[in-house]
mmCIF file of C-alpha atoms in Angstrom:
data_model
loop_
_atom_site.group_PDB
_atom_site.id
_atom_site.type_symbol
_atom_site.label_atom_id
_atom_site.label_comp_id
_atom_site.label_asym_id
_atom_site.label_seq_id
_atom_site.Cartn_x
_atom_site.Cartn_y
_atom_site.Cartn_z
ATOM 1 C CA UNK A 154 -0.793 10.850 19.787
ATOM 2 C CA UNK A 155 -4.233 11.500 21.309
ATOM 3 C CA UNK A 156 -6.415 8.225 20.371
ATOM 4 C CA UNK A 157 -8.118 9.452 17.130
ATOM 5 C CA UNK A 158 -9.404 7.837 14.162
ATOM 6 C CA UNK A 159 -7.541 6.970 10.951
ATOM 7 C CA UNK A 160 -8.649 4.583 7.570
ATOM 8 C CA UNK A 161 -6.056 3.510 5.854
ATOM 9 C CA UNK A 162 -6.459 2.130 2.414
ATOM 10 C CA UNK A 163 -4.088 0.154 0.018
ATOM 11 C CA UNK A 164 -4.832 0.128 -3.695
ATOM 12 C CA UNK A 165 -3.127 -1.953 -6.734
ATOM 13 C CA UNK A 166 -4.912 0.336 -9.158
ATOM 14 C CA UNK A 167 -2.729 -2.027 -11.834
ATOM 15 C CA UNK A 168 -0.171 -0.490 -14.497
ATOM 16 C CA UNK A 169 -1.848 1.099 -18.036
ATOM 17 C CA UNK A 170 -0.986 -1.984 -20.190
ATOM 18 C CA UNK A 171 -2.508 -1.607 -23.982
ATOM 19 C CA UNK A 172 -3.126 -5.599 -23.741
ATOM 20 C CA UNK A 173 -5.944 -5.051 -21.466
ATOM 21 C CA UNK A 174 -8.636 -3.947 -23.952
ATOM 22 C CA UNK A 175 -11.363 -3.171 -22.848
ATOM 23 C CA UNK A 176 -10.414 -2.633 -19.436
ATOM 24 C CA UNK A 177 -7.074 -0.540 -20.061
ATOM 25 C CA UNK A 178 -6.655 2.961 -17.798
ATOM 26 C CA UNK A 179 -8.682 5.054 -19.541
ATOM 27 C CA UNK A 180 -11.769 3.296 -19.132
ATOM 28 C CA UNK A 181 -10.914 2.492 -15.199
ATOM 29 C CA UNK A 182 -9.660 5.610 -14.423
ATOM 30 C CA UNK A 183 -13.104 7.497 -13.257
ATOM 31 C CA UNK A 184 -13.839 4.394 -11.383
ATOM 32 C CA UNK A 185 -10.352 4.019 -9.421
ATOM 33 C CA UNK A 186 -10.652 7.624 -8.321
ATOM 34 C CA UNK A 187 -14.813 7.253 -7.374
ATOM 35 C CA UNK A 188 -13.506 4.312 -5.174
ATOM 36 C CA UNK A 189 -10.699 6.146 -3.506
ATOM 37 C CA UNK A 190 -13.202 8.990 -3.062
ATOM 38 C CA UNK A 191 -15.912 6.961 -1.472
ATOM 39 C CA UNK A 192 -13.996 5.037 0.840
ATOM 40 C CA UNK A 193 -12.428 8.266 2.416
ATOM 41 C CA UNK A 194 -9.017 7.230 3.579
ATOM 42 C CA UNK A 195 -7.198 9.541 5.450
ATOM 43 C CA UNK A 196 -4.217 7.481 3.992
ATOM 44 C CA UNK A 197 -4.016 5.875 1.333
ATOM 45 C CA UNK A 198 -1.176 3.716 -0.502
ATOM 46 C CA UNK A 199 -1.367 2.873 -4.351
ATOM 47 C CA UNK A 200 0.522 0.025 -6.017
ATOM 48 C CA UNK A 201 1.611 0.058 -9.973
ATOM 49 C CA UNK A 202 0.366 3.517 -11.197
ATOM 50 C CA UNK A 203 2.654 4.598 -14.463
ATOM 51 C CA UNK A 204 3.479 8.535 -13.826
ATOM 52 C CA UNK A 205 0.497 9.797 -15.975
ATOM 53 C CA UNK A 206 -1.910 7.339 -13.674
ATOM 54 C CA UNK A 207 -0.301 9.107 -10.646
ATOM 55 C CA UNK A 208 -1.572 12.462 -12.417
ATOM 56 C CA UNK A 209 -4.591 11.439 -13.280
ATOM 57 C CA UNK A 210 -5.541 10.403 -9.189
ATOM 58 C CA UNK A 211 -3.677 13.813 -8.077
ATOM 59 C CA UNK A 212 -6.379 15.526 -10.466
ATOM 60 C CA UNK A 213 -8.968 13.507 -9.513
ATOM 61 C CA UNK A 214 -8.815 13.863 -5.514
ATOM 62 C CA UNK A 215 -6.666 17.551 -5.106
ATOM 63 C CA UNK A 216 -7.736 16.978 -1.080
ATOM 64 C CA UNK A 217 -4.904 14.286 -1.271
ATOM 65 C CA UNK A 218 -1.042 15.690 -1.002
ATOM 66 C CA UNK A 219 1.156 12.573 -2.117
ATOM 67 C CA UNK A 220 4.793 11.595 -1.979
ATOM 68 C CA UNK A 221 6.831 8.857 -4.047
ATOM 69 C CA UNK A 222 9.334 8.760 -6.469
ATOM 70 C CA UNK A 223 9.283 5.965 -9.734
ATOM 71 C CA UNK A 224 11.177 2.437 -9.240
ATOM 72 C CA UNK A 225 13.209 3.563 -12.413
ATOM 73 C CA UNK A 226 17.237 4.762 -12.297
ATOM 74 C CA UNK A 227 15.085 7.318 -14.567
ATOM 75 C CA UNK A 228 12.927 9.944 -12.531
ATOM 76 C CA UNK A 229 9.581 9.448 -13.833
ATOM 77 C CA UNK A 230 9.597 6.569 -15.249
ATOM 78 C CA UNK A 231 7.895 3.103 -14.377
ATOM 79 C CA UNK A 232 5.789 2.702 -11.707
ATOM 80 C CA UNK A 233 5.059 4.199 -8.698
ATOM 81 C CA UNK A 234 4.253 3.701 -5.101
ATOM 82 C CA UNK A 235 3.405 6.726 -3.897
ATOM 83 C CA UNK A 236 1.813 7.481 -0.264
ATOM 84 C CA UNK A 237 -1.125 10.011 -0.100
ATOM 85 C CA UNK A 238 -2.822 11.961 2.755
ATOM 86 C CA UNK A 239 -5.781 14.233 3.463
ATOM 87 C CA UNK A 240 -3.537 17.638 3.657
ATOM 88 C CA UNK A 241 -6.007 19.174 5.874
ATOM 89 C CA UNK A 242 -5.469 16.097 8.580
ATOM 90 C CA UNK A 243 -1.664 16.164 7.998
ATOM 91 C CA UNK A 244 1.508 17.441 7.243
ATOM 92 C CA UNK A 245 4.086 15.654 6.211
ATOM 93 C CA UNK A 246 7.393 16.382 8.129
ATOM 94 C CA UNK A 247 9.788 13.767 6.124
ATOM 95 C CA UNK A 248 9.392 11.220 3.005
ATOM 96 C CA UNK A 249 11.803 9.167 0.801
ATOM 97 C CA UNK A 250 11.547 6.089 -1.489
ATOM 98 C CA UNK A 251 13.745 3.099 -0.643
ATOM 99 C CA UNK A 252 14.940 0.460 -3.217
ATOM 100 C CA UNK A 253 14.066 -2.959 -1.907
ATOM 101 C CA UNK A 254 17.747 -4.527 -3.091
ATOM 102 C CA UNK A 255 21.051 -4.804 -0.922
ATOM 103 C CA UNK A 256 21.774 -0.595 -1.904
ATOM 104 C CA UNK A 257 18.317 0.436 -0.560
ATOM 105 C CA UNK A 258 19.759 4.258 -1.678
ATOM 106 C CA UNK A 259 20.732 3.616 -4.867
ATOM 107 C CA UNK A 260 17.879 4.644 -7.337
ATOM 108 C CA UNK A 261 16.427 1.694 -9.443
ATOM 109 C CA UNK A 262 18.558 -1.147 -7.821
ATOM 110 C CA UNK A 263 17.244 -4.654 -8.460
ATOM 111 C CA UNK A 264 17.851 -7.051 -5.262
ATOM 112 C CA UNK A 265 18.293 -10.309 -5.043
ATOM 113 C CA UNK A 266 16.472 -12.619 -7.638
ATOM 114 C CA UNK A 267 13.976 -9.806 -8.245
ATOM 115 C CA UNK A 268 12.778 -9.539 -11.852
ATOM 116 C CA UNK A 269 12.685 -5.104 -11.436
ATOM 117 C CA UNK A 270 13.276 -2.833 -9.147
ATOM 118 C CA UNK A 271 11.225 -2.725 -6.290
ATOM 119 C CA UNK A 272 10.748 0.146 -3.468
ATOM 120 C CA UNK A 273 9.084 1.447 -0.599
ATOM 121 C CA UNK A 274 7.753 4.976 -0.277
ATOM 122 C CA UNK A 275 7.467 6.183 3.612
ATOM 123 C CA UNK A 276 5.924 9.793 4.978
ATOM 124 C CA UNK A 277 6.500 10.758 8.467
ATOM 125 C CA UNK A 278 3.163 12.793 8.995
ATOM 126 C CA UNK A 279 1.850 15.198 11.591
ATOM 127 C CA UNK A 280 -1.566 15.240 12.908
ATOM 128 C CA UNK A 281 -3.062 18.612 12.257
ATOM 129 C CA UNK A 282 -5.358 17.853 15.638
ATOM 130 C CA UNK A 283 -3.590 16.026 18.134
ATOM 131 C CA UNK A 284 0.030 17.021 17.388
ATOM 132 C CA UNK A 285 1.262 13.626 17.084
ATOM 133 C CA UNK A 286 3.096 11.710 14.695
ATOM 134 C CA UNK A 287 1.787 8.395 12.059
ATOM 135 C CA UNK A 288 4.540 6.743 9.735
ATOM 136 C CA UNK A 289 3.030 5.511 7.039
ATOM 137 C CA UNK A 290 4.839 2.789 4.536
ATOM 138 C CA UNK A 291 3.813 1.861 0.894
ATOM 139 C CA UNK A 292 5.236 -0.898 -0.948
ATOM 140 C CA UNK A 293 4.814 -3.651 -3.843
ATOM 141 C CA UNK A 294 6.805 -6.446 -3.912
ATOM 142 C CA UNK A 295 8.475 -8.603 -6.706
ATOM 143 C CA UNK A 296 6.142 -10.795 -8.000
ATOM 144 C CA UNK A 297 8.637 -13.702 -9.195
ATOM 145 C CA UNK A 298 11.718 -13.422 -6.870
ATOM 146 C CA UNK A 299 11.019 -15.014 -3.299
ATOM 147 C CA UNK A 300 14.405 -14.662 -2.082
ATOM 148 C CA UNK A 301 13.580 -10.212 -3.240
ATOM 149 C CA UNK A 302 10.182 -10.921 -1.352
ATOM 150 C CA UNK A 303 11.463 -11.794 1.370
ATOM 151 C CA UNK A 304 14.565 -10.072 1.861
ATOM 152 C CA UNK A 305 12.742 -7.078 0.805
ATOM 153 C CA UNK A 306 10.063 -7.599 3.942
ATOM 154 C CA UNK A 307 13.246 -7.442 5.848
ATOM 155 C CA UNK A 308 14.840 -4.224 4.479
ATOM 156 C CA UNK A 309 11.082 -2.751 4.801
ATOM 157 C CA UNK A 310 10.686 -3.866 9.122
ATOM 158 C CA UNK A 311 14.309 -2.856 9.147
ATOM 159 C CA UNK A 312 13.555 0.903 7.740
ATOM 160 C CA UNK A 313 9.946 0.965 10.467
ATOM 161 C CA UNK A 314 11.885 -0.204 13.258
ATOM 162 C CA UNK A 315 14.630 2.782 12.462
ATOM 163 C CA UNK A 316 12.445 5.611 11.123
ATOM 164 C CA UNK A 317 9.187 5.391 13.631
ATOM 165 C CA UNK A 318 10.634 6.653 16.653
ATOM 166 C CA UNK A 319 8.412 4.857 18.821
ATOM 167 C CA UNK A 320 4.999 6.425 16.607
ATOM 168 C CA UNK A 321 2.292 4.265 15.580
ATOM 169 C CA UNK A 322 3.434 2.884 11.657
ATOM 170 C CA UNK A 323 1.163 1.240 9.167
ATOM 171 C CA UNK A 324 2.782 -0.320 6.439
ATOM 172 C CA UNK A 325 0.758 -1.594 3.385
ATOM 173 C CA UNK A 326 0.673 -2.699 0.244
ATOM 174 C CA UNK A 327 0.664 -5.474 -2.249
ATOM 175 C CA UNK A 328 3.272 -8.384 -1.032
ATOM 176 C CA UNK A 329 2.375 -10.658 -3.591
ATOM 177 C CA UNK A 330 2.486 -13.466 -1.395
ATOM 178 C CA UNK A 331 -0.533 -15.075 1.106
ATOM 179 C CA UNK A 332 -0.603 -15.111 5.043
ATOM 180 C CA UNK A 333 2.042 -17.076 6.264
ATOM 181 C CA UNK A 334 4.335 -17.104 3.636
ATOM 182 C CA UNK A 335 7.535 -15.929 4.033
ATOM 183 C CA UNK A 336 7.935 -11.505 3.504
ATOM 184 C CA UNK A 337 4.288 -11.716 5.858
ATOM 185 C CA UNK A 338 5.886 -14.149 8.509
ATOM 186 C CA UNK A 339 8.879 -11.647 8.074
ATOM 187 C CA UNK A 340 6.715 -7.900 8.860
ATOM 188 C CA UNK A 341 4.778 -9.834 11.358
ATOM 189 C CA UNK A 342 7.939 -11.096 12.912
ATOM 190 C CA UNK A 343 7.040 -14.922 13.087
ATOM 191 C CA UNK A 344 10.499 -15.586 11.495
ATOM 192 C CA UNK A 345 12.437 -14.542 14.534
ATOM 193 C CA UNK A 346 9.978 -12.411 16.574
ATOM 194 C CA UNK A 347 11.591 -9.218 15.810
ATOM 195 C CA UNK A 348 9.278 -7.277 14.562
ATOM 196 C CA UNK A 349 6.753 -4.210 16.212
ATOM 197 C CA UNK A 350 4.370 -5.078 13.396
ATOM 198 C CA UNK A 351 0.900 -6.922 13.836
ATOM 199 C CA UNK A 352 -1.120 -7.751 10.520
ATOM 200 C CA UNK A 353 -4.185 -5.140 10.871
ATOM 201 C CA UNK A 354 -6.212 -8.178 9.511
ATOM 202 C CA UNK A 355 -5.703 -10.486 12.093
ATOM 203 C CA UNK A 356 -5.917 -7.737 14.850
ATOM 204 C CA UNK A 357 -8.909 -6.527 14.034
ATOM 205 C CA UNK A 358 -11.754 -6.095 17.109
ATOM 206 C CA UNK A 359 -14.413 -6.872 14.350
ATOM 207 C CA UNK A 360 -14.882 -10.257 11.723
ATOM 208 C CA UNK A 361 -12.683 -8.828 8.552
ATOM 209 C CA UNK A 362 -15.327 -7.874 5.847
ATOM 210 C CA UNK A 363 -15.344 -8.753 2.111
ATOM 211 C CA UNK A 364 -14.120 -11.658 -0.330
ATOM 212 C CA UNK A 365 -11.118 -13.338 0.737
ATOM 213 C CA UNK A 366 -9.672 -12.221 -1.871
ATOM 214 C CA UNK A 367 -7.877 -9.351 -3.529
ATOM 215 C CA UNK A 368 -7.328 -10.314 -6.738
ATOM 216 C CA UNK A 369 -9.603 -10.066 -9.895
ATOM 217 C CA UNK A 370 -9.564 -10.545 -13.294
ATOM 218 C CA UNK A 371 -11.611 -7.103 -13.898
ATOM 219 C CA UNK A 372 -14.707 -9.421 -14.674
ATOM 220 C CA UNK A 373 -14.724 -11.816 -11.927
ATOM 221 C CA UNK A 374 -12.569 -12.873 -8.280
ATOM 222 C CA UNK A 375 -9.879 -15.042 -8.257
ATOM 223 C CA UNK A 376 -10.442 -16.616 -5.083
ATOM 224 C CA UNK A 377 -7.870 -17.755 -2.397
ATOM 225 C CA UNK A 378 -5.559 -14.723 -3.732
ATOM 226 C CA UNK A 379 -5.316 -12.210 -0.594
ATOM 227 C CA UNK A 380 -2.092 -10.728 -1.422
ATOM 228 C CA UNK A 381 -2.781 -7.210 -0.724
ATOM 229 C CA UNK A 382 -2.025 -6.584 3.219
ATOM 230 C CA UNK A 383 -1.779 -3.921 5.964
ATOM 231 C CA UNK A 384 0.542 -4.600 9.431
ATOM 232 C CA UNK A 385 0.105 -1.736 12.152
ATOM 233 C CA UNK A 386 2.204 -1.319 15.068
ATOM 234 C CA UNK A 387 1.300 0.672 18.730
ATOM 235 C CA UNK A 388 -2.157 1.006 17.157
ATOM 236 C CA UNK A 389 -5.115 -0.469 17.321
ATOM 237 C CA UNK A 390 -7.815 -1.899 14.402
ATOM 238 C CA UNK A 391 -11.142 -1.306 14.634
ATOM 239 C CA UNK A 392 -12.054 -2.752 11.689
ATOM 240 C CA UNK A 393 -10.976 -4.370 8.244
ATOM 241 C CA UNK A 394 -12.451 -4.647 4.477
ATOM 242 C CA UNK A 395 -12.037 -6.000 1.016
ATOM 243 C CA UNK A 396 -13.915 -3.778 -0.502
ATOM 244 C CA UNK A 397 -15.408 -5.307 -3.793
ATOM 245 C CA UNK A 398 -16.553 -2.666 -5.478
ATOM 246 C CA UNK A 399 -17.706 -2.919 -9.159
ATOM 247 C CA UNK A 400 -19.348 -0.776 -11.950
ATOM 248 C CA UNK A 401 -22.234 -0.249 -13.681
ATOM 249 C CA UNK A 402 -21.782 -3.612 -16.145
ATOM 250 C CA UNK A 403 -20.410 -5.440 -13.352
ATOM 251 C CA UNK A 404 -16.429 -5.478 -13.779
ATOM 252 C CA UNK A 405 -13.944 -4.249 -11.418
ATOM 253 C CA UNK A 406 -11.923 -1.389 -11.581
ATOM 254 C CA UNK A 407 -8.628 -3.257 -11.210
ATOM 255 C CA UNK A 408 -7.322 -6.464 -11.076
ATOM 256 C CA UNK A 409 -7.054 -5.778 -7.476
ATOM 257 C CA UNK A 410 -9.077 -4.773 -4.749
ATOM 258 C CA UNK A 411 -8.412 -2.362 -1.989
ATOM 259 C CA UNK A 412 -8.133 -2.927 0.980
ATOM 260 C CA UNK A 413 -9.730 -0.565 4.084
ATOM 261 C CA UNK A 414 -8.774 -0.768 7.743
ATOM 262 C CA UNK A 415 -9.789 1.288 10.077
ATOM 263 C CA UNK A 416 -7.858 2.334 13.172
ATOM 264 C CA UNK A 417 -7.276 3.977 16.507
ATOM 265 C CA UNK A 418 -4.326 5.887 16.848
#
């Protein structure tokens, strides 16, 4: 691939749960999309979105194709991790969704201590202008299980190191786990050194911008929580963000924030 430009952003745009009140989906919904849309990823991955969230962003940004299948043994239900791109900077050339369990292609399989199915979503794309190829990796991982973390991390640098074909990769997405713990060590191969993956944070040719953070409780930041990550390999980062971006009353339009890297392919 001819060295071009690419942002990549990762999203947690948090699961439609009645129990959030005032801040369920339907009054976050104009404000997940106006973020997506401002930021201007060329890629973008999205963490917890129920299928009629996932609609509701397709509607909302129709210059984003998407790929990604539910976490459920039931098509269409649960959540989502679906992988979207600009269609008029790529095509996409190959996708699945991978279970993160010891049957990675059997459809809602729970691994490991993991309290629900997890998965990964991957797209093979095609630059439209240089011809060349990007595989791109979304994924959200189990948020009580550590032995499903990090197993999971493994199956995930397992499925890169088989499906990129020597093309740049970014995987992203929410880990639920800090720097150094173990499903990071495990993508950024400081477990065994095995791994083509870098974390785009700690690569970056500029000071990383924003909060240290990525969590929220829609009203305020829940500090020392930076959960939400994106590892690159064969690429290089020109820059990385937290982007803490609120409303009008001053809340946040999830309970996460998203993170934006930019790169040079």
């Amino acid at each position: 691939m001819n060295r071009d430009a690419l942002r990549v952003l990762t999203y947690n745009v948090r699961r439609d749960v009645a129990s959030d009140g005032e801040f369920d989906w339907a009054a976050r919904r104009d404000a997940v999309a106006g973020t997506l849309r401002f930021h201007r990823p060329d890629v973008v991955g999205l963490q917890e979105p129920l299928e009629h969230q996932f609609q509701d962003v397709r509607e909302a940004l129709p210059e984003y194709e998407w790929v990604g299948k539910s976490r459920s043994r039931e098509e269409g239900a649960g959540e989502f991790c679906p992988v979207g791109y600009r269609r008029n900077r790529f095509e996409c050339v190959g996708a699945d969704t991978v279970w993160l369990s010891q049957t990675p292609d059997e459809p809602g399989s729970t691994g490991w201590d993991g309290a629900y199915p997890r998965i990964a979503t991957w797209a093979r794309l095609t630059d439209r202008r240089s011809g060349g190829s990007l595989l791109a990796l979304n994924t959200h991982l189990d948020h009580e299980g550590p032995q499903a973390r990090r197993e999971g991390a493994r199956v995930i640098r397992d499925r890169v190191d088989s499906l990129r074909e020597g093309a740049p990769a970014v995987v992203a997405g929410d880990l639920n786990c800090l720097a150094g713990e173990d499903p990071h060590r495990v993508l950024a191969g400081a477990d065994d050194g095995d791994s083509p993956l870098t974390d785009a944070r700690e690569a970056s040719a500029h000071p990383p911008h924003g909060p240290s953070t990525t969590r929220t409780n829609f009203e305020s930041l829940l500090p020392d929580r930076q959960i939400d990550h994106v590892f690159v390999a064969d690429c290089d980062v020109e820059g990385y963000g937290v982007a803490a971006d609120v409303v009008d009353d001053g809340w946040f339009p999830s309970d996460h924030l998203p993170v934006v890297v930019d790169l040079e392919l």
